[in-house]
Amino acid sequence: MDRLVVEGGVKLKGEVRISGAKNAVLPILAATLLTDEPCVISGVPELCDVMTMLRILKSLGKIAEFHNGVVTVTSGRHANFVADYKLVSTMRASFCVLGPLLAKFKKAKVSLPGGCVIGVRPVDLHLKGLKALGADISIESGYVMAKAARLRGNNMYLGGVYGSSVLGTDNVMMAATLAHGRTIIENAACEPEVADLADFLNKMGARITGQGTPIIEIQGVKHLRGAEHTIIPDRIEAATFMVAAMITGGDITIKNVCPQHLGAIIDKIEESGAVLARTDGTLRIRPKRRLKPVNVTTLPYPGFPTDMQAQMMSLMAVTPGISVITEKIYPDRFMHVAELNRMGARIQREGPHAIVEGVKLLSGAPVMASDLRASASLLLAGLVAKGKTTISRIYHLDRGYEDIEQKMSALGARVWREKE
Ligand code: UD1
């Protein structure tokens, strides 16, 4: 296992290019199951999660090849409709092969993904939507068994206790593309990655409108064809580099970014003292002399993303004053609090809130990554800490950030990888 070593104290300066969005590419790869024709996806980041999805596609009978950021998916000889526990349990996004398999093969057997460190993570909304389309669903030995001679369009409300579901919307939207008649999903997730999936499906011949809004309408079609698509830039990676500029007092120009996907983040980061300059496809960010504490509440898009909560907490940990961070999507997503406190942060957790009292200085320490975004928050804290921070279990970071230490190093960071 690798670990990451960071020596803090360098102001990050220069340009960085953002990769394609992990949360867009994973369901888009799953969507290739809806056709027998070839699909070509560009702007694909080289991430462990992407490689896992390619392995799943192969296990389902596809031929999937990755070369220089381009994935080509074609059909093999033997299609399969069983997604195995070993693959699905390593990555929750793999559960979104269920909708496409059911629509294409009229039956599917997909392992339940199980919980993970950030919370329980149920799939009831996925199943509710597929049942509304007429699927007969049962759970046997940890697998979802789904079948439907013909899926039929329907109206449904897909909101849960914590609001809309990103992958739930993806799963049901994909299944509905080949259903008979019209489907309306109310309280659909509005995330840009869901809209990117809908755009890809439309290129395949689907008839989807309303993507990016809480009401998505899908007019079922008989057949989907192959398509080419380029993945949107990763807004969470872009926002992580925004925090890197702020936390180190640097000056970073972020390329291949969609500022319109970053509204809530830009709002909060400007409130904390960022100076931003936007030009077409780039965003330059540097901090004013003095940073201010800000209160942040995570919400479904267009609210502040839960996937940026940990990184924002690192910034607040070194911002003088008190800030309150409230987690409304995954109330237990606070594994990073104890690790940041090991570096000298003063953060107290109270239920779904973290009360952060900014300190002048963090000090480098051995810390442990617990999940993808928590790892990013520790890396950011390490960039500003005095001395050396060693982050173990770094495989979490590799699931979602392409070439992270190369990109950070190119901006001047002293960061490298070691064998544990
Ligand atoms: C996606 C993202 C993940 C992000 C999350 C929330 C991908 C690959 N992953 O995960 O990075 O953190 O959105 O923005 O896109 N819920 C239910 N029932 C369900 C499904 C979800 O109650 O059937 C709950 C969840 O426990 C959570 C909330 O709804 O509290 C939102 O989860 P959801 O949007 O489904 O997250 P994912 O799609 O799994």
Short mmCIF file of C-alpha atoms and ligand atoms in Angstrom, two decimals:
data_model
loop_
_atom_site.label_atom_id
_atom_site.label_comp_id
_atom_site.label_asym_id
_atom_site.label_seq_id
_atom_site.Cartn_x
_atom_site.Cartn_y
_atom_site.Cartn_z
CA MET A 1 0.00 0.00 0.00
CA ASP A 2 1.18 3.49 -0.83
CA ARG A 3 1.17 6.51 1.41
CA LEU A 4 1.50 10.17 0.52
CA VAL A 5 4.03 12.44 2.15
CA VAL A 6 3.46 16.22 2.14
CA GLU A 7 5.84 18.89 3.39
CA GLY A 8 3.80 21.99 4.06
CA GLY A 9 4.57 25.65 3.64
CA VAL A 10 4.66 26.25 -0.13
CA LYS A 11 2.28 28.72 -1.76
CA LEU A 12 0.87 26.88 -4.77
CA LYS A 13 1.20 28.86 -7.99
CA GLY A 14 0.63 28.17 -11.67
CA GLU A 15 -1.86 26.39 -13.91
CA VAL A 16 -3.68 23.12 -13.48
CA ARG A 17 -5.92 21.25 -15.92
CA ILE A 18 -9.00 19.55 -14.54
CA SER A 19 -9.85 15.98 -15.60
CA GLY A 20 -13.22 14.59 -16.67
CA ALA A 21 -15.79 14.14 -13.90
CA LYS A 22 -15.63 10.80 -12.10
CA ASN A 23 -19.31 10.95 -11.16
CA ALA A 24 -20.30 11.56 -14.78
CA VAL A 25 -18.12 8.95 -16.42
CA LEU A 26 -19.15 6.02 -14.19
CA PRO A 27 -22.89 6.04 -15.05
CA ILE A 28 -22.10 6.96 -18.66
CA LEU A 29 -19.97 3.82 -18.95
CA ALA A 30 -22.87 1.84 -17.44
CA ALA A 31 -25.17 3.38 -20.08
CA THR A 32 -23.16 1.73 -22.87
CA LEU A 33 -24.89 -1.51 -21.78
CA LEU A 34 -28.08 -0.12 -23.34
CA THR A 35 -26.79 -0.62 -26.89
CA ASP A 36 -25.01 -3.30 -28.93
CA GLU A 37 -23.29 -0.64 -31.02
CA PRO A 38 -19.86 0.88 -30.25
CA CYS A 39 -19.55 3.89 -27.94
CA VAL A 40 -16.54 6.18 -27.66
CA ILE A 41 -16.15 8.26 -24.49
CA SER A 42 -13.45 10.95 -24.32
CA GLY A 43 -12.04 12.97 -21.44
CA VAL A 44 -12.08 9.88 -19.23
CA PRO A 45 -9.87 10.24 -16.14
CA GLU A 46 -7.49 7.38 -15.34
CA LEU A 47 -8.90 6.50 -11.93
CA CYS A 48 -9.23 3.27 -9.99
CA ASP A 49 -13.04 3.64 -10.03
CA VAL A 50 -13.03 3.95 -13.83
CA MET A 51 -10.91 0.80 -14.12
CA THR A 52 -13.36 -0.99 -11.79
CA MET A 53 -16.28 0.04 -14.03
CA LEU A 54 -14.40 -1.25 -17.10
CA ARG A 55 -13.89 -4.57 -15.32
CA ILE A 56 -17.62 -4.70 -14.57
CA LEU A 57 -18.49 -3.99 -18.21
CA LYS A 58 -16.14 -6.78 -19.27
CA SER A 59 -17.73 -9.15 -16.76
CA LEU A 60 -21.07 -8.30 -18.41
CA GLY A 61 -19.76 -9.26 -21.84
CA LYS A 62 -18.56 -5.91 -23.21
CA ILE A 63 -15.15 -5.25 -24.71
CA ALA A 64 -13.96 -2.09 -23.01
CA GLU A 65 -10.61 -0.45 -23.73
CA PHE A 66 -8.99 2.59 -22.18
CA HIS A 67 -6.34 4.48 -24.11
CA ASN A 68 -5.11 8.01 -23.44
CA GLY A 69 -8.32 9.25 -21.85
CA VAL A 70 -10.58 7.58 -24.42
CA VAL A 71 -12.72 4.55 -23.64
CA THR A 72 -14.13 2.46 -26.46
CA VAL A 73 -16.88 0.03 -25.58
CA THR A 74 -18.06 -2.61 -28.04
CA SER A 75 -20.15 -5.73 -27.64
CA GLY A 76 -18.53 -9.10 -27.06
CA ARG A 77 -20.01 -12.45 -27.98
CA HIS A 78 -21.54 -13.41 -24.66
CA ALA A 79 -23.62 -10.85 -22.82
CA ASN A 80 -24.19 -11.48 -19.13
CA PHE A 81 -26.72 -9.92 -16.77
CA VAL A 82 -25.10 -10.76 -13.41
CA ALA A 83 -22.96 -8.12 -11.67
CA ASP A 84 -20.90 -9.92 -9.07
CA TYR A 85 -20.50 -8.99 -5.40
CA LYS A 86 -16.69 -8.84 -5.65
CA LEU A 87 -16.85 -5.99 -8.15
CA VAL A 88 -19.98 -4.15 -6.98
CA SER A 89 -18.91 -4.12 -3.33
CA THR A 90 -15.73 -2.18 -4.14
CA MET A 91 -17.60 0.75 -5.67
CA ARG A 92 -21.13 1.94 -5.09
CA ALA A 93 -21.48 3.49 -8.54
CA SER A 94 -21.38 0.00 -10.05
CA PHE A 95 -24.95 -0.47 -8.81
CA CYS A 96 -26.10 1.74 -11.67
CA VAL A 97 -25.64 -1.14 -14.12
CA LEU A 98 -28.97 -2.43 -12.74
CA GLY A 99 -31.20 -0.06 -14.76
CA PRO A 100 -29.45 -0.62 -18.11
CA LEU A 101 -29.23 -4.42 -17.67
CA LEU A 102 -32.92 -4.64 -16.80
CA ALA A 103 -33.94 -2.47 -19.76
CA LYS A 104 -31.75 -4.32 -22.25
CA PHE A 105 -32.00 -7.95 -21.09
CA LYS A 106 -35.35 -7.79 -19.28
CA LYS A 107 -33.63 -9.28 -16.26
CA ALA A 108 -30.70 -8.44 -14.04
CA LYS A 109 -28.92 -9.79 -10.98
CA VAL A 110 -26.81 -7.15 -9.30
CA SER A 111 -25.13 -7.39 -5.93
CA LEU A 112 -26.30 -4.90 -3.31
CA PRO A 113 -23.46 -2.43 -2.81
CA GLY A 114 -23.56 -2.42 0.99
CA GLY A 115 -22.71 0.48 3.28
CA CYS A 116 -19.48 2.39 3.47
CA VAL A 117 -17.57 4.55 5.87
CA ILE A 118 -19.54 7.72 5.09
CA GLY A 119 -22.89 6.18 6.02
CA VAL A 120 -25.52 3.48 5.48
CA ARG A 121 -26.25 4.41 1.85
CA PRO A 122 -29.49 2.58 1.02
CA VAL A 123 -30.79 1.91 -2.51
CA ASP A 124 -34.54 2.06 -1.79
CA LEU A 125 -35.08 4.97 -4.20
CA HIS A 126 -33.40 3.08 -7.05
CA LEU A 127 -35.68 0.10 -6.43
CA LYS A 128 -38.80 2.24 -5.94
CA GLY A 129 -38.24 3.84 -9.36
CA LEU A 130 -37.59 0.57 -11.15
CA LYS A 131 -40.68 -0.99 -9.52
CA ALA A 132 -42.71 1.99 -10.73
CA LEU A 133 -41.57 1.08 -14.24
CA GLY A 134 -43.08 -2.37 -13.71
CA ALA A 135 -40.03 -4.35 -12.63
CA ASP A 136 -40.52 -7.32 -10.37
CA ILE A 137 -37.79 -7.00 -7.74
CA SER A 138 -36.67 -9.30 -4.96
CA ILE A 139 -33.57 -9.55 -2.80
CA GLU A 140 -31.89 -12.93 -2.60
CA SER A 141 -28.57 -13.70 -0.91
CA GLY A 142 -27.36 -10.12 -1.12
CA TYR A 143 -28.38 -9.70 -4.75
CA VAL A 144 -31.12 -7.62 -6.32
CA MET A 145 -33.03 -9.85 -8.72
CA ALA A 146 -35.01 -7.76 -11.19
CA LYS A 147 -37.13 -8.79 -14.13
CA ALA A 148 -39.74 -7.22 -16.40
CA ALA A 149 -41.07 -8.58 -19.67
CA ARG A 150 -41.62 -4.97 -20.73
CA LEU A 151 -40.85 -1.85 -18.71
CA ARG A 152 -43.65 0.72 -18.85
CA GLY A 153 -43.26 4.46 -18.42
CA ASN A 154 -44.78 5.93 -15.27
CA ASN A 155 -44.86 9.04 -13.07
CA MET A 156 -42.85 8.80 -9.89
CA TYR A 157 -41.50 10.86 -7.02
CA LEU A 158 -37.88 9.96 -6.19
CA GLY A 159 -37.21 11.95 -3.02
CA GLY A 160 -36.00 10.43 0.23
CA VAL A 161 -35.25 11.69 3.73
CA TYR A 162 -32.08 13.38 2.44
CA GLY A 163 -33.56 14.66 -0.81
CA SER A 164 -32.93 13.41 -4.32
CA SER A 165 -30.58 10.56 -5.24
CA VAL A 166 -27.91 11.02 -7.90
CA LEU A 167 -27.30 7.38 -8.83
CA GLY A 168 -30.97 6.55 -8.16
CA THR A 169 -32.01 9.13 -10.76
CA ASP A 170 -29.33 7.78 -13.14
CA ASN A 171 -30.47 4.18 -12.73
CA VAL A 172 -34.17 4.89 -13.29
CA MET A 173 -33.55 7.36 -16.13
CA MET A 174 -31.45 4.77 -17.97
CA ALA A 175 -34.08 2.05 -17.53
CA ALA A 176 -36.85 4.42 -18.68
CA THR A 177 -35.11 5.20 -21.99
CA LEU A 178 -36.19 1.80 -23.33
CA ALA A 179 -39.54 1.60 -21.49
CA HIS A 180 -42.86 1.70 -23.32
CA GLY A 181 -44.32 5.20 -23.04
CA ARG A 182 -43.52 8.29 -21.00
CA THR A 183 -41.81 8.49 -17.60
CA ILE A 184 -41.73 11.52 -15.36
CA ILE A 185 -39.27 11.58 -12.46
CA GLU A 186 -40.14 14.20 -9.85
CA ASN A 187 -37.49 15.30 -7.37
CA ALA A 188 -34.86 14.05 -9.79
CA ALA A 189 -31.26 14.89 -8.89
CA CYS A 190 -30.17 18.10 -10.66
CA GLU A 191 -26.41 17.46 -10.49
CA PRO A 192 -24.50 18.35 -13.68
CA GLU A 193 -23.28 14.74 -13.85
CA VAL A 194 -26.91 13.53 -14.16
CA ALA A 195 -27.44 16.06 -16.97
CA ASP A 196 -24.25 14.83 -18.67
CA LEU A 197 -25.59 11.27 -18.57
CA ALA A 198 -28.90 12.45 -20.06
CA ASP A 199 -27.01 14.28 -22.82
CA PHE A 200 -25.10 11.10 -23.63
CA LEU A 201 -28.31 9.04 -23.65
CA ASN A 202 -29.91 11.57 -26.02
CA LYS A 203 -26.93 11.16 -28.36
CA MET A 204 -27.72 7.42 -28.27
CA GLY A 205 -31.24 8.22 -29.44
CA ALA A 206 -33.05 8.57 -26.12
CA ARG A 207 -35.73 11.27 -25.71
CA ILE A 208 -35.01 12.96 -22.40
CA THR A 209 -35.93 16.52 -21.43
CA GLY A 210 -35.69 18.44 -18.17
CA GLN A 211 -32.23 17.10 -17.19
CA GLY A 212 -30.57 19.47 -14.73
CA THR A 213 -34.00 20.28 -13.22
CA PRO A 214 -36.02 18.38 -10.56
CA ILE A 215 -38.49 17.10 -13.17
CA ILE A 216 -37.08 14.85 -15.87
CA GLU A 217 -39.28 13.51 -18.64
CA ILE A 218 -38.28 10.46 -20.65
CA GLN A 219 -40.18 9.31 -23.72
CA GLY A 220 -39.25 5.65 -24.19
CA VAL A 221 -37.76 4.49 -27.49
CA LYS A 222 -37.39 0.99 -28.96
CA HIS A 223 -33.67 1.03 -29.58
CA LEU A 224 -30.54 2.98 -28.63
CA ARG A 225 -27.53 3.32 -30.89
CA GLY A 226 -23.82 3.84 -30.26
CA ALA A 227 -22.60 7.38 -29.58
CA GLU A 228 -19.54 9.53 -28.95
CA HIS A 229 -19.31 11.83 -25.96
CA THR A 230 -16.84 13.97 -24.03
CA ILE A 231 -17.16 13.99 -20.24
CA ILE A 232 -17.73 17.33 -18.44
CA PRO A 233 -14.90 18.63 -16.19
CA ASP A 234 -14.84 17.42 -12.60
CA ARG A 235 -16.28 20.21 -10.45
CA ILE A 236 -15.08 18.60 -7.22
CA GLU A 237 -11.50 18.35 -8.46
CA ALA A 238 -11.67 22.00 -9.58
CA ALA A 239 -13.04 23.05 -6.20
CA THR A 240 -10.31 21.07 -4.41
CA PHE A 241 -7.68 23.11 -6.29
CA MET A 242 -9.59 26.30 -5.41
CA VAL A 243 -9.18 25.39 -1.75
CA ALA A 244 -5.50 24.54 -2.38
CA ALA A 245 -4.94 28.11 -3.61
CA MET A 246 -6.79 29.57 -0.64
CA ILE A 247 -5.24 27.43 2.07
CA THR A 248 -1.64 28.00 0.90
CA GLY A 249 -2.08 31.69 0.05
CA GLY A 250 -1.24 30.85 -3.57
CA ASP A 251 -2.45 31.86 -7.01
CA ILE A 252 -3.82 29.11 -9.26
CA THR A 253 -5.32 29.27 -12.72
CA ILE A 254 -7.69 26.34 -13.18
CA LYS A 255 -8.23 25.21 -16.76
CA ASN A 256 -10.99 23.03 -18.21
CA VAL A 257 -13.54 24.10 -15.62
CA CYS A 258 -17.26 24.98 -15.80
CA PRO A 259 -17.76 27.86 -13.32
CA GLN A 260 -21.53 27.51 -13.82
CA HIS A 261 -21.30 24.11 -12.04
CA LEU A 262 -19.53 25.71 -9.07
CA GLY A 263 -22.07 28.32 -7.97
CA ALA A 264 -22.44 27.35 -4.29
CA ILE A 265 -18.71 26.73 -3.92
CA ILE A 266 -17.74 30.03 -5.53
CA ASP A 267 -20.25 31.80 -3.29
CA LYS A 268 -18.76 30.34 -0.10
CA ILE A 269 -15.16 30.65 -1.16
CA GLU A 270 -15.64 34.30 -2.14
CA GLU A 271 -17.31 34.90 1.21
CA SER A 272 -14.19 33.45 2.85
CA GLY A 273 -12.02 35.95 0.98
CA ALA A 274 -11.18 34.61 -2.49
CA VAL A 275 -10.41 36.85 -5.43
CA LEU A 276 -11.69 35.16 -8.56
CA ALA A 277 -11.25 35.98 -12.21
CA ARG A 278 -13.26 34.04 -14.78
CA THR A 279 -12.57 33.78 -18.47
CA ASP A 280 -13.91 31.21 -20.90
CA GLY A 281 -13.14 27.79 -19.43
CA THR A 282 -10.62 29.06 -16.85
CA LEU A 283 -10.84 30.31 -13.31
CA ARG A 284 -8.01 32.14 -11.52
CA ILE A 285 -8.14 32.11 -7.74
CA ARG A 286 -6.06 33.73 -5.00
CA PRO A 287 -6.96 34.82 -1.48
CA LYS A 288 -7.26 38.35 -0.08
CA ARG A 289 -4.84 39.05 2.74
CA ARG A 290 -7.22 37.98 5.50
CA LEU A 291 -9.56 34.99 5.33
CA LYS A 292 -12.98 34.96 6.99
CA PRO A 293 -14.82 32.04 8.57
CA VAL A 294 -17.97 30.92 6.75
CA ASN A 295 -20.81 28.63 7.70
CA VAL A 296 -21.47 25.87 5.19
CA THR A 297 -24.44 23.50 4.86
CA THR A 298 -24.28 20.66 2.34
CA LEU A 299 -27.34 20.12 0.17
CA PRO A 300 -28.24 18.45 -3.11
CA TYR A 301 -27.20 20.45 -6.21
CA PRO A 302 -27.28 23.42 -6.69
CA GLY A 303 -26.48 23.54 -2.95
CA PHE A 304 -23.00 23.12 -1.52
CA PRO A 305 -21.83 19.57 -2.36
CA THR A 306 -21.18 17.04 0.36
CA ASP A 307 -18.17 15.98 -1.71
CA MET A 308 -16.50 19.34 -0.83
CA GLN A 309 -17.41 19.38 2.87
CA ALA A 310 -14.16 17.84 4.13
CA GLN A 311 -11.92 20.07 1.96
CA MET A 312 -13.80 23.20 3.08
CA MET A 313 -13.34 22.09 6.68
CA SER A 314 -9.55 22.04 6.19
CA LEU A 315 -9.71 25.63 4.96
CA MET A 316 -11.86 26.71 7.91
CA ALA A 317 -9.48 24.87 10.28
CA VAL A 318 -6.80 27.51 9.51
CA THR A 319 -9.15 30.50 9.13
CA PRO A 320 -9.32 32.69 12.26
CA GLY A 321 -12.77 32.66 13.89
CA ILE A 322 -15.57 30.12 14.28
CA SER A 323 -17.35 28.40 11.43
CA VAL A 324 -20.11 25.83 11.52
CA ILE A 325 -20.24 23.09 8.91
CA THR A 326 -23.51 21.19 8.68
CA GLU A 327 -23.76 17.91 6.76
CA LYS A 328 -27.28 17.30 5.45
CA ILE A 329 -26.60 14.49 2.96
CA TYR A 330 -24.51 12.05 5.01
CA PRO A 331 -24.84 13.04 8.70
CA ASP A 332 -21.96 10.71 9.65
CA ARG A 333 -19.49 11.95 7.05
CA PHE A 334 -17.02 13.35 9.60
CA MET A 335 -14.23 10.75 9.72
CA HIS A 336 -11.73 13.47 8.79
CA VAL A 337 -12.47 15.48 11.97
CA ALA A 338 -10.35 13.31 14.26
CA GLU A 339 -7.49 13.23 11.74
CA LEU A 340 -7.51 17.02 11.28
CA ASN A 341 -7.53 17.39 15.07
CA ARG A 342 -4.40 15.19 15.18
CA MET A 343 -2.75 17.90 13.08
CA GLY A 344 -3.69 20.56 15.62
CA ALA A 345 -7.11 21.63 14.30
CA ARG A 346 -9.83 22.52 16.82
CA ILE A 347 -12.98 20.92 15.51
CA GLN A 348 -15.83 19.63 17.60
CA ARG A 349 -18.52 17.44 16.18
CA GLU A 350 -22.09 17.86 17.41
CA GLY A 351 -24.45 15.53 15.53
CA PRO A 352 -24.61 16.69 11.90
CA HIS A 353 -22.59 19.84 12.72
CA ALA A 354 -18.87 20.45 13.04
CA ILE A 355 -17.85 23.55 14.93
CA VAL A 356 -14.50 24.70 13.67
CA GLU A 357 -12.34 27.13 15.62
CA GLY A 358 -9.63 28.30 13.24
CA VAL A 359 -6.04 27.92 14.49
CA LYS A 360 -2.94 29.81 13.36
CA LEU A 361 -0.95 26.75 12.44
CA LEU A 362 -1.43 23.05 11.81
CA SER A 363 1.45 20.68 12.38
CA GLY A 364 2.36 17.75 10.16
CA ALA A 365 1.43 14.33 11.56
CA PRO A 366 0.86 10.75 10.44
CA VAL A 367 -2.84 10.55 9.50
CA MET A 368 -5.14 8.03 7.92
CA ALA A 369 -7.44 8.54 4.95
CA SER A 370 -10.91 7.10 5.54
CA ASP A 371 -12.63 7.93 2.26
CA LEU A 372 -12.03 9.74 -0.99
CA ARG A 373 -12.87 13.32 -0.03
CA ALA A 374 -11.49 12.93 3.50
CA SER A 375 -8.14 12.05 1.90
CA ALA A 376 -8.26 15.27 -0.12
CA SER A 377 -8.93 17.27 3.04
CA LEU A 378 -5.86 15.75 4.72
CA LEU A 379 -3.71 16.51 1.69
CA LEU A 380 -4.91 20.14 1.74
CA ALA A 381 -4.21 20.39 5.46
CA GLY A 382 -0.76 18.88 4.87
CA LEU A 383 0.01 21.57 2.28
CA VAL A 384 -0.25 24.26 4.93
CA ALA A 385 0.95 22.34 8.02
CA LYS A 386 4.36 22.92 9.53
CA GLY A 387 6.55 19.90 8.85
CA LYS A 388 5.75 16.55 7.32
CA THR A 389 2.32 14.91 7.02
CA THR A 390 2.11 11.25 6.07
CA ILE A 391 -1.26 10.12 4.76
CA SER A 392 -1.80 6.36 4.73
CA ARG A 393 -4.53 4.40 2.90
CA ILE A 394 -4.02 6.69 -0.05
CA TYR A 395 -5.84 4.29 -2.38
CA HIS A 396 -8.97 6.25 -1.46
CA LEU A 397 -7.50 9.31 -3.16
CA ASP A 398 -6.66 7.32 -6.30
CA ARG A 399 -10.34 6.40 -6.65
CA GLY A 400 -11.25 9.97 -7.53
CA TYR A 401 -8.31 12.27 -8.26
CA GLU A 402 -6.27 11.74 -11.42
CA ASP A 403 -2.51 12.38 -11.04
CA ILE A 404 -3.11 14.33 -7.87
CA GLU A 405 0.48 14.51 -6.66
CA GLN A 406 1.83 15.32 -10.14
CA LYS A 407 -0.71 18.14 -10.47
CA MET A 408 0.08 19.46 -6.97
CA SER A 409 3.85 19.16 -7.58
CA ALA A 410 3.56 21.12 -10.83
CA LEU A 411 2.10 23.95 -8.72
CA GLY A 412 5.12 23.80 -6.40
CA ALA A 413 3.84 21.47 -3.66
CA ARG A 414 6.35 19.18 -1.95
CA VAL A 415 4.42 15.94 -2.14
CA TRP A 416 5.46 12.43 -3.00
CA ARG A 417 4.36 8.81 -2.72
CA GLU A 418 6.08 6.13 -0.65
CA LYS A 419 5.54 2.44 -0.06
CA GLU A 420 4.16 1.79 3.43
C1 UD1 B 1 -23.46 10.34 -5.51
C2 UD1 B 1 -22.01 10.59 -5.75
C3 UD1 B 1 -21.28 10.88 -4.45
C4 UD1 B 1 -21.97 12.00 -3.70
C5 UD1 B 1 -23.46 11.74 -3.56
C6 UD1 B 1 -24.23 12.91 -2.96
C7 UD1 B 1 -21.56 9.25 -7.70
C8 UD1 B 1 -20.81 8.10 -8.29
N1 UD1 B 1 -21.43 9.41 -6.39
O1 UD1 B 1 -23.59 9.17 -4.71
O2 UD1 B 1 -19.94 11.25 -4.77
O3 UD1 B 1 -21.41 12.13 -2.42
O4 UD1 B 1 -24.04 11.47 -4.85
O5 UD1 B 1 -24.07 14.03 -3.73
O6 UD1 B 1 -22.19 10.00 -8.41
N2 UD1 B 1 -30.38 7.73 -0.37
C9 UD1 B 1 -31.50 7.08 0.09
N3 UD1 B 1 -32.02 6.09 -0.69
C10 UD1 B 1 -31.49 5.74 -1.91
C11 UD1 B 1 -30.37 6.46 -2.37
C12 UD1 B 1 -29.83 7.45 -1.57
O7 UD1 B 1 -32.00 7.35 1.17
O8 UD1 B 1 -32.01 4.86 -2.57
C13 UD1 B 1 -29.80 8.79 0.46
C14 UD1 B 1 -28.32 8.60 0.75
O9 UD1 B 1 -28.10 7.77 1.86
C15 UD1 B 1 -27.86 10.02 0.97
C16 UD1 B 1 -28.71 10.81 -0.01
O10 UD1 B 1 -29.86 9.99 -0.29
O11 UD1 B 1 -28.18 10.42 2.28
C17 UD1 B 1 -28.03 11.16 -1.30
O12 UD1 B 1 -27.43 9.99 -1.85
P1 UD1 B 1 -27.25 9.79 -3.40
O13 UD1 B 1 -27.47 11.05 -4.13
O14 UD1 B 1 -28.02 8.59 -3.82
O15 UD1 B 1 -25.69 9.40 -3.47
P2 UD1 B 1 -25.04 8.49 -4.56
O16 UD1 B 1 -25.80 8.65 -5.81
O17 UD1 B 1 -24.81 7.14 -4.03
#
